Short mmCIF file of C-alpha atoms and ligand atoms in Angstrom, two decimals:
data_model
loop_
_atom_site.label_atom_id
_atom_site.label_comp_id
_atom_site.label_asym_id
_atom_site.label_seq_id
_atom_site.Cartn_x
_atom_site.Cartn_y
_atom_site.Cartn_z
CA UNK Y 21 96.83 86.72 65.07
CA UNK Y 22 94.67 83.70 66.25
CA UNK Y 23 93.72 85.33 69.66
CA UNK Y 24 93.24 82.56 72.68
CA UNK Y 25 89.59 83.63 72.80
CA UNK Y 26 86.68 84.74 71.03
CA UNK Y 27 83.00 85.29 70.19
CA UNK Y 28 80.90 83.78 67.35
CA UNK Y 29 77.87 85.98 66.35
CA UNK Y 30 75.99 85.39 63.56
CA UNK Y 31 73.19 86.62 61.74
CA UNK Y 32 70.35 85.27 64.36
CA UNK Y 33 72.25 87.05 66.85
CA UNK Y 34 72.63 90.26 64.89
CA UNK Y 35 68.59 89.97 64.03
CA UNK Y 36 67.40 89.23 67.20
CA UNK Y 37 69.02 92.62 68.86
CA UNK Y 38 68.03 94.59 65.43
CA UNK Y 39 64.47 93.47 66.66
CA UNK Y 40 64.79 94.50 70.01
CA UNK Y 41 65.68 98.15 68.50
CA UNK Y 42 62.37 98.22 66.63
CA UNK Y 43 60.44 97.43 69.52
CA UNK Y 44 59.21 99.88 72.46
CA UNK Y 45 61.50 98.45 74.92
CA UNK Y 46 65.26 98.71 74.98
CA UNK Y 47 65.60 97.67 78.45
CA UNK Y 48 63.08 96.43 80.99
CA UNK Y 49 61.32 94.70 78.38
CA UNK Y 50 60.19 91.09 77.93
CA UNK Y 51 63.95 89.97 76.69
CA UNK Y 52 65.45 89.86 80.26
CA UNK Y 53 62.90 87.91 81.66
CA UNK Y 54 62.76 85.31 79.09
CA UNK Y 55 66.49 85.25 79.05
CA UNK Y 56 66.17 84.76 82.80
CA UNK Y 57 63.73 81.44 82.08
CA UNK Y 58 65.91 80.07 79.17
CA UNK Y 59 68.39 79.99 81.72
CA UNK Y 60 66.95 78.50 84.23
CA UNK Y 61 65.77 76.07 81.89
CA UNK Y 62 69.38 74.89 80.93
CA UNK Y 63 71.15 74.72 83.75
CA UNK Y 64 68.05 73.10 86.41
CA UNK Y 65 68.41 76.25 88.62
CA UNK Y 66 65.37 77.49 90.15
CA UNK Y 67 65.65 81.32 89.66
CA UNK Y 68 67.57 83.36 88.04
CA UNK Y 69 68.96 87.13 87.95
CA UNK Y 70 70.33 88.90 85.09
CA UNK Y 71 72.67 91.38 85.60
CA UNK Y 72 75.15 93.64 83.59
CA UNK Y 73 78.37 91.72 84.24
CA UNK Y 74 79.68 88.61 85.88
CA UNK Y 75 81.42 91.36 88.56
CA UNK Y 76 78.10 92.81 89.24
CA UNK Y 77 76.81 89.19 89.57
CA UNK Y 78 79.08 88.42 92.13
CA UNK Y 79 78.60 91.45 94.34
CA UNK Y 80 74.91 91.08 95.01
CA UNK Y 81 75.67 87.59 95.54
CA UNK Y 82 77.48 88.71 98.47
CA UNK Y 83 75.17 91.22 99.39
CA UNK Y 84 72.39 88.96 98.60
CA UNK Y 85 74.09 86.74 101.45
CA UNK Y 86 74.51 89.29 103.58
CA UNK Y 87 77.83 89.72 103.34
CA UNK Y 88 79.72 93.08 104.96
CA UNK Y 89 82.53 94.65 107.56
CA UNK Y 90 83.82 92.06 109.92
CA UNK Y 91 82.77 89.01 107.65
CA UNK Y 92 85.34 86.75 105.86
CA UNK Y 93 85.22 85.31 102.80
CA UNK Y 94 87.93 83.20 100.91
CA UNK Y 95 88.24 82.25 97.56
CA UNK Y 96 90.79 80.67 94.82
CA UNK Y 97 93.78 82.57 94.04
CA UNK Y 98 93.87 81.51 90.40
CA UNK Y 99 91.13 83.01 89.26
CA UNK Y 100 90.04 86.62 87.53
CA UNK Y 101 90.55 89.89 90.26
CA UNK Y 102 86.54 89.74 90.09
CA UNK Y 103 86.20 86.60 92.67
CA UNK Y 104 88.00 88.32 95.59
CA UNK Y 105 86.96 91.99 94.84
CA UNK Y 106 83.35 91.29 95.79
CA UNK Y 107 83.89 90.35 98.64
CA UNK Y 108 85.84 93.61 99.47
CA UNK Y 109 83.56 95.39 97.59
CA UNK Y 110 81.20 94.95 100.69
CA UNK Y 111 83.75 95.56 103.02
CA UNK Y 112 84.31 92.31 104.14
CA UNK Y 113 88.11 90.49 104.16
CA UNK Y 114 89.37 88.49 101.98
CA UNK Y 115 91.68 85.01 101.95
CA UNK Y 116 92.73 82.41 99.33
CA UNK Y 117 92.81 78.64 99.52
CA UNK Y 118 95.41 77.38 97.76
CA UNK Y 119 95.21 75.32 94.44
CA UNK Y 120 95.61 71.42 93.61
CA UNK Y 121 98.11 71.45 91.08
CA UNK Y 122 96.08 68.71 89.03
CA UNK Y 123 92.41 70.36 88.53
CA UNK Y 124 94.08 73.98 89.41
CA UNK Y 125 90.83 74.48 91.76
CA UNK Y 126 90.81 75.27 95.15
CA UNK Y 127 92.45 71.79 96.57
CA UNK Y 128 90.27 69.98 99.12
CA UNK Y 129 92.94 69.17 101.15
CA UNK Y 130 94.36 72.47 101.73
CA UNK Y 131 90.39 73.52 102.16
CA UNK Y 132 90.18 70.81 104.94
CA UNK Y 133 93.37 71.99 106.71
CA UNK Y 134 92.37 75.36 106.21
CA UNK Y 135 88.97 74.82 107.69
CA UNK Y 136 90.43 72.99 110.69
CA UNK Y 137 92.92 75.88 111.73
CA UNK Y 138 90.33 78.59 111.09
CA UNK Y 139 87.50 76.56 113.33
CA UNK Y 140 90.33 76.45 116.25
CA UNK Y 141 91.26 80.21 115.73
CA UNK Y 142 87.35 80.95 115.63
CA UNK Y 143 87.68 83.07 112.72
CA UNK Y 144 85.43 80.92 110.03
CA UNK Y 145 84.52 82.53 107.08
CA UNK Y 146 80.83 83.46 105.87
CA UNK Y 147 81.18 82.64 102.60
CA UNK Y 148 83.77 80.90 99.83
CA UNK Y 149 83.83 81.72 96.59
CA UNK Y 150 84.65 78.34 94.91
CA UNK Y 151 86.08 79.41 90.87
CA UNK Y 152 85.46 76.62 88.20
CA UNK Y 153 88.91 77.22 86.44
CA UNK Y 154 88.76 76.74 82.73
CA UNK Y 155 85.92 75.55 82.61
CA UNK Y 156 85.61 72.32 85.18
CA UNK Y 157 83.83 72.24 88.05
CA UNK Y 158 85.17 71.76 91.59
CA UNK Y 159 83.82 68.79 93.47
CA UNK Y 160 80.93 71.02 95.01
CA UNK Y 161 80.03 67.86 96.41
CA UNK Y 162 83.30 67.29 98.82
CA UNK Y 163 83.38 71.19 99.20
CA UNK Y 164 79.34 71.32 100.30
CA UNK Y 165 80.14 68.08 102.99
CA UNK Y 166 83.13 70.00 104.33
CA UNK Y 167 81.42 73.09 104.68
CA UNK Y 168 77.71 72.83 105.80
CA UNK Y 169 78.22 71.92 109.54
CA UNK Y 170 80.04 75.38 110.14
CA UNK Y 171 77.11 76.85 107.79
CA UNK Y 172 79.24 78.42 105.52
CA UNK Y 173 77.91 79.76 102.34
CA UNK Y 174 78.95 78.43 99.03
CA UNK Y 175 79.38 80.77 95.64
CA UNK Y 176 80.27 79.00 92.73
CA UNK Y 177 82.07 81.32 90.50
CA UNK Y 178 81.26 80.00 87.20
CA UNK Y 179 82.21 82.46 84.62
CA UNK Y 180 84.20 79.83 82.66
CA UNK Y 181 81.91 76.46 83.11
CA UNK Y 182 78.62 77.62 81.72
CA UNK Y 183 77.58 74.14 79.94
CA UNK Y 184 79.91 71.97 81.51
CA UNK Y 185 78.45 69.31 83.73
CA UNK Y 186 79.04 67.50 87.76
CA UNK Y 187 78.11 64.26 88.08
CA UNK Y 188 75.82 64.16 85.13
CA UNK Y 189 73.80 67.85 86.46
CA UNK Y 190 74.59 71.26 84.48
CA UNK Y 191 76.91 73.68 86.41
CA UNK Y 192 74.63 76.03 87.75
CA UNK Y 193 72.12 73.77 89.04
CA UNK Y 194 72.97 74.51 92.42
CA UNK Y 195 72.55 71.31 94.01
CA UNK Y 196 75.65 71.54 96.47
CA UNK Y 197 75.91 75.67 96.44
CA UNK Y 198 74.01 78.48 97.43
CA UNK Y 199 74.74 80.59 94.45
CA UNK Y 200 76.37 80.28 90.96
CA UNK Y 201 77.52 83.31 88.92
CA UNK Y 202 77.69 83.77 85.23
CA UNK Y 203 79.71 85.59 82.94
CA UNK Y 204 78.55 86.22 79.51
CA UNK Y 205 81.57 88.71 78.52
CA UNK Y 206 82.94 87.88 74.56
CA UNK Y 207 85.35 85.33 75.20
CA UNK Y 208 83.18 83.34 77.89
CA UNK Y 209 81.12 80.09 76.42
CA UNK Y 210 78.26 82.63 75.16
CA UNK Y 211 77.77 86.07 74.79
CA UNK Y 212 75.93 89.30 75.35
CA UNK Y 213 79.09 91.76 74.97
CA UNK Y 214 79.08 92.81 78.73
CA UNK Y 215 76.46 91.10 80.98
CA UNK Y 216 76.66 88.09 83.80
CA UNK Y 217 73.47 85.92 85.69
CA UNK Y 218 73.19 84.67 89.34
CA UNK Y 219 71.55 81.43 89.77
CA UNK Y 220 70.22 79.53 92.85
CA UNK Y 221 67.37 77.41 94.25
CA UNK Y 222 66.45 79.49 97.10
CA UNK Y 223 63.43 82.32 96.55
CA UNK Y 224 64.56 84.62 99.08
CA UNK Y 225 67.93 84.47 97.75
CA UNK Y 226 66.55 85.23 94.47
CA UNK Y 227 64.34 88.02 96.31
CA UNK Y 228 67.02 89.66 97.46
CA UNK Y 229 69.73 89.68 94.36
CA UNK Y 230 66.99 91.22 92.68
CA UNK Y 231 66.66 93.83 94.89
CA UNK Y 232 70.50 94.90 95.10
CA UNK Y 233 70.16 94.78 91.52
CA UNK Y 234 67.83 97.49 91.12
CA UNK Y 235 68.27 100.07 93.25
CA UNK Y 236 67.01 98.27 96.59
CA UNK Y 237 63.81 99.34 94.77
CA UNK Y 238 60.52 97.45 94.67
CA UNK Y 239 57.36 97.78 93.30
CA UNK Y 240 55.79 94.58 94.99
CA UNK Y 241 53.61 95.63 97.40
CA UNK Y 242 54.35 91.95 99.56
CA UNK Y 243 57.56 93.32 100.07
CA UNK Y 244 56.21 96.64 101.03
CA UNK Y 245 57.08 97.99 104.90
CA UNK Y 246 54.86 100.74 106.71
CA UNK Y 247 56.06 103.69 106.38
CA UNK Y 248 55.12 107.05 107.13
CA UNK Y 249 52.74 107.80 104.17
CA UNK Y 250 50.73 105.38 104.65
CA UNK Y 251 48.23 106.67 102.26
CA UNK Y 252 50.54 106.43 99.30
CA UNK Y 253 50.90 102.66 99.92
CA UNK Y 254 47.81 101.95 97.47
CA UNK Y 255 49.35 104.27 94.55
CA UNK Y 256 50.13 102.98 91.73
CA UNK Y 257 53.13 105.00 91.00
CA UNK Y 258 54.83 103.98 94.87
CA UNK Y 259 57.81 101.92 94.76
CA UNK Y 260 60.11 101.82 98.39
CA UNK Y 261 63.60 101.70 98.42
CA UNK Y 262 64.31 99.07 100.68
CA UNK Y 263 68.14 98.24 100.87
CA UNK Y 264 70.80 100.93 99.09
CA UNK Y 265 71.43 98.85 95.69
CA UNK Y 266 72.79 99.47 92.63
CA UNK Y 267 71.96 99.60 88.80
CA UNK Y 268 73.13 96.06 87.99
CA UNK Y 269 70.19 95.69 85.01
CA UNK Y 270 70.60 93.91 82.31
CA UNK Y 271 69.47 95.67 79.09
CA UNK Y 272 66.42 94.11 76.45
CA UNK Y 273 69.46 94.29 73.66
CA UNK Y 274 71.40 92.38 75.34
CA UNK Y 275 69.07 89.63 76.79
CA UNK Y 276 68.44 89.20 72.73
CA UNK Y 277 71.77 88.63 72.23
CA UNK Y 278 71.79 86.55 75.32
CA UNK Y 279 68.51 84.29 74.03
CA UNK Y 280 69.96 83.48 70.37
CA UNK Y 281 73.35 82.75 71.76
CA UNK Y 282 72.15 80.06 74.66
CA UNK Y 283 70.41 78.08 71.69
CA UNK Y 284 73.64 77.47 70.19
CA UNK Y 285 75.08 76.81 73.76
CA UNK Y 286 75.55 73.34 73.18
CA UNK Y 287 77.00 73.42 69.72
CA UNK Y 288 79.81 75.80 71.00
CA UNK Y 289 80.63 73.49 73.79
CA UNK Y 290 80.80 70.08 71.48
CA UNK Y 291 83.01 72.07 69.45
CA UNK Y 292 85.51 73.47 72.22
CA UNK Y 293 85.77 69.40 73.55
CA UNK Y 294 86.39 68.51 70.37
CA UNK Y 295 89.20 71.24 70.03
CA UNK Y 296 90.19 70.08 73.61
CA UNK Y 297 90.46 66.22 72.48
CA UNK Y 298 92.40 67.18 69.49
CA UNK Y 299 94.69 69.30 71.27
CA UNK Y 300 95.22 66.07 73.56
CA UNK Y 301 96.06 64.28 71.36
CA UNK Y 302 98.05 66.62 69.02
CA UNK Y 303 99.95 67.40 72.25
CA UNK Y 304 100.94 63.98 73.41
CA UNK Y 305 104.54 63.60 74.29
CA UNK Y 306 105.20 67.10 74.13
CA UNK Y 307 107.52 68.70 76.51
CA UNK Y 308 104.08 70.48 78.36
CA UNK Y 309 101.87 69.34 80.98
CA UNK Y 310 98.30 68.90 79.52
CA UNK Y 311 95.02 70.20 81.34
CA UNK Y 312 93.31 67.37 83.28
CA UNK Y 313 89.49 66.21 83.49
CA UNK Y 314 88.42 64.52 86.50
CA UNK Y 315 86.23 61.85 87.05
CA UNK Y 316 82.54 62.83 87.03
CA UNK Y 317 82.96 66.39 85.53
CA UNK Y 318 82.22 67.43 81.72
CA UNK Y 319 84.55 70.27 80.55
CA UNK Y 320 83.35 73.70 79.20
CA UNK Y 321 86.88 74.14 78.09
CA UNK Y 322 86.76 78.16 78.51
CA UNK Y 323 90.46 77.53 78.15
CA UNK Y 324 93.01 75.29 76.61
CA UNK Y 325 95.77 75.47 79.97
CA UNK Y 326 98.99 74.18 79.24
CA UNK Y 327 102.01 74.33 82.01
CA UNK Y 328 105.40 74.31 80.66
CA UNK Y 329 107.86 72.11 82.10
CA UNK Y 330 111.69 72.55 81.23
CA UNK Y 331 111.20 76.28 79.08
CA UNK Y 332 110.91 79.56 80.47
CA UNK Y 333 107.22 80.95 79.91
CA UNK Y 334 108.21 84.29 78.73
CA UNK Y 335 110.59 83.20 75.80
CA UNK Y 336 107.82 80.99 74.77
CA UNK Y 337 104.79 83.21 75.23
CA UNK Y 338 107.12 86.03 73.20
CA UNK Y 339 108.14 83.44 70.67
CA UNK Y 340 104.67 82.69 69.72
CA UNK Y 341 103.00 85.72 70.16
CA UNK Y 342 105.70 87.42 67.55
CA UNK Y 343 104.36 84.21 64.98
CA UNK Y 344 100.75 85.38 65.17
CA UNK Y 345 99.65 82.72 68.15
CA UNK Y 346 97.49 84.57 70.41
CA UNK Y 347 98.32 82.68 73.65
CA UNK Y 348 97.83 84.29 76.73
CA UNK Y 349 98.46 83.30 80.86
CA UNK Y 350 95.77 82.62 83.47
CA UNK Y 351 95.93 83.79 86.05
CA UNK Y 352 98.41 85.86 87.97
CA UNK Y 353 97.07 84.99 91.25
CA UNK Y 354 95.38 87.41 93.11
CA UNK Y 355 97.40 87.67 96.49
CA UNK Y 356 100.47 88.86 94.26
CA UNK Y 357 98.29 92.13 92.60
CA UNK Y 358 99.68 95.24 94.43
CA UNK Y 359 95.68 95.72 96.22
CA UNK Y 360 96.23 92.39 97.86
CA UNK Y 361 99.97 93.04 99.00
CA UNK Y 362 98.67 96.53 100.41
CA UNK Y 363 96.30 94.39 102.36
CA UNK Y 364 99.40 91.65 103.72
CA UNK Y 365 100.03 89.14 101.15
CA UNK Y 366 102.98 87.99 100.10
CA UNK Y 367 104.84 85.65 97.25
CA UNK Y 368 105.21 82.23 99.10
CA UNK Y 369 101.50 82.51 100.43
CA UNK Y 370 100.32 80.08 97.93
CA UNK Y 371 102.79 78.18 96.32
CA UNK Y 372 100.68 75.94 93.90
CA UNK Y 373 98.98 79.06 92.20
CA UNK Y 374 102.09 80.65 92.37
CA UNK Y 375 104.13 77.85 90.32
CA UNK Y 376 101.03 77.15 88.33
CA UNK Y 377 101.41 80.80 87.10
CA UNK Y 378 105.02 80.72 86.65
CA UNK Y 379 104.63 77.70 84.12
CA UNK Y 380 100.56 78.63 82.77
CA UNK Y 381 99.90 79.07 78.85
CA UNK Y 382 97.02 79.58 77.40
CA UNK Y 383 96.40 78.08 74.08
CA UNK Y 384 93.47 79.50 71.53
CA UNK Y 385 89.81 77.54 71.77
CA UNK Y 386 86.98 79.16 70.90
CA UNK Y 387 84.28 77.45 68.79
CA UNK Y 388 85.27 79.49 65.47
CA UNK Y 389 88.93 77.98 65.92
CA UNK Y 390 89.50 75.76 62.54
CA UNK Y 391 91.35 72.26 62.86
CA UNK Y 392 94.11 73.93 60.59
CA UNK Y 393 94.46 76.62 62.53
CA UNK Y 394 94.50 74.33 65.89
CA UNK Y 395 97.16 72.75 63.78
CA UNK Y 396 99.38 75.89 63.52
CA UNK Y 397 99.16 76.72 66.94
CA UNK Y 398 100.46 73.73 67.39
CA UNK Y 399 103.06 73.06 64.94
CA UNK Y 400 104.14 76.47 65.74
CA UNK Y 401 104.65 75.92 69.66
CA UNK Y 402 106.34 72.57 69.26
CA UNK Y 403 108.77 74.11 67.08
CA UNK Y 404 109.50 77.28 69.40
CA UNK Y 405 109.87 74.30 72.41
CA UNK Y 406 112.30 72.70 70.02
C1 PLP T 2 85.20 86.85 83.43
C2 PLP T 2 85.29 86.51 84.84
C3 PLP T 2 84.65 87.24 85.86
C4 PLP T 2 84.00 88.57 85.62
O1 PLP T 2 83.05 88.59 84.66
P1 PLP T 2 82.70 89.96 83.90
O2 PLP T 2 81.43 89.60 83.20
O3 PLP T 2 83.83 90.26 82.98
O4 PLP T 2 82.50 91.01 84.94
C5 PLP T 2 84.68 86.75 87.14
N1 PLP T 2 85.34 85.62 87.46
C6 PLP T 2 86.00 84.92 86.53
C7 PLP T 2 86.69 83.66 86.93
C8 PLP T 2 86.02 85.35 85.21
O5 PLP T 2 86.72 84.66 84.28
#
């Protein structure tokens, strides 16, 4: 089977972790804070947080933010479970803006008209969660100019557009969001196994996702309040528990993993846009609807997204699963999971994500894909459209 995504590890990967296992460190090393600056150093951000998954990333984002009961916070409903659940995971509610059937982002005209009937209700929300589908970026730059008057904040949920670009600046460097999340699980565009980053210009931001990362637990003494043993304060074994947080850490083995990977960062994205171009073209005149770039953005191409347009998906999908293809569909959208319906959504909600699903196939890219195999996949999926 040629799955529709995958990892490439090789043996600087594999040495740099056997390293870490030698040393006296397995986590809370020196790994995770290089990792942290390599990061940084990529993408222009101005801090950065490690933690053990993209999920976990996105949850002290919204705590970092101050998200909780009584808040609102809206997101894309094509996207992964994860971009809506963190929200909820604080207790605040959720809501989707619906897609633009071109870029399959959240569209900026249904964000306007959203904006303007939630401003008249008085029922704003705190935060959006704005997902980078497939690996483009959303126009943070319309979203930021619609947004900052009513001082909503801005996530960027970019599990799948690590290395893809806006307007000539890396994803991640935060210029027209508060906050951009990272998701280094195996089929994103690198790996650490399990493990994720938030990244942002703001220091108290930073401050504070490190914080509900660890416990709620600091050692800095700056951040230290008064407290009734005051004598302790001095110790050198004190630490306060200032917020309740979690164990989001990221572990030394995996920051190694991490480090060698994000040198090869680039090299994995040249080769999934040159899969991506040769799927264009390969796929011209085929009874599909290809993925589309816009103007300004560079692609990460997490995924090859393909919409059918006179064939029923689950033939197809079936057909070419049963000859070894690995496709796969993203995303059932998130109002239709049974959680969401418990909570009042319905089918009909959001139509484009909902007829973007119905028609959605994902084709295999992944940097280890060979041009013969791309050629397969499709030879094999013209033929089972035929
Ligand atoms: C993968 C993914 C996540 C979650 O990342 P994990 O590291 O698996 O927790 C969140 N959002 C999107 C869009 C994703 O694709």
């Amino acid at each position: 089977m040629i799955p529709y995504g995958k990892h490439q590890v090789d043996n600087d990967d594999i040495a740099s972790v056997v390293e870490v296992l030698k040393n006296s460190f397995l986590t809370q090393g020196l790994m995770v804070p290089e990792f942290e600056r390599r990061l940084c150093d990529y993408t222009g951000a101005g801090h950065c947080v490690a933690v053990n998954s993209g999920t976990s990333g996105l949850h002290v984002a919204c705590l970092a933010l101050g998200i909780g009961p009584g808040d609102l916070v809206w997101t894309s409903p094509n996207s992964f479970v994860a971009s809506a659940n963190c929200a909820r995971f604080c207790g605040a509610d959720v809501d989707f803006v619906d897609i633009d059937v071109d870029t399959r982002n959240i569209s900026l005209e249904a964000l306007s008209h959203k904006l303007d009937m939630a401003c008249q209700a008085g029922r704003l929300p705190k935060a959006i969660v704005v997902v980078h589908f497939a690996g483009v970026s959303c126009d943070m730059t319309a979203i930021r100019a619609m947004t900052q008057s009513h001082g909503i904040y801005l996530i960027e949920d970019a599990a799948h557009a690590l290395g893809g670009t806006l307007y000539g600046q890396k994803v991640g460097a935060g210029a027209h969001s508060d906050l951009t999340v990272l998701s280094f699980h195996p089929v994103k565009s690198i790996t650490t196994a399990e493990g994720g980053a938030v990244l942002t210009n703001d220091g108290e931001l930073s401050r504070r996702l490190k914080l509900f990362a660890q416990h709620g637990v600091t050692r800095d003494r700056g951040q230290f309040v008064e407290n009734s043993d005051e004598a302790d304060l001095e110790a050198e074994w004190y630490y306060q528990q200032l917020e309740l947080g979690y164990n989001y850490r990221l572990s030394d083995l995996h920051a190694a993993l991490g480090l060698t990977q994000l040198s090869k960062l680039d090299d994995f994205i040249s080769r999934r846009q040159q899969l991506a171009e040769r799927y264009h073209r390969l796929l011209e005149g085929v009874d599909i609807k290809r993925p589309v770039t816009p103007q300004g953005m560079e692609h990460a191409w997490h995924l090859y997204s393909i919409e059918l347009i006179s064939h029923d998906r689950l033939t197809v999908f079936r057909e070419m699963r049963s000859r070894h293809i690995g496709v796969n569909v993203h995303y059932i959208p998130i109002h239709l999971q049974p959680y969401y319906r418990s909570l009042g959504f319905a089918a009909g909600d959001f139509p484009n994500a909902e007829s973007f699903y119905q028609n959605a196939l994902t084709l295999p890219i992944y940097p280890g894909l060979t041009f013969s195999q791309q050629d397969s996949v499709v030879e094999v999926l013209v033929e089972v459209l035929s």
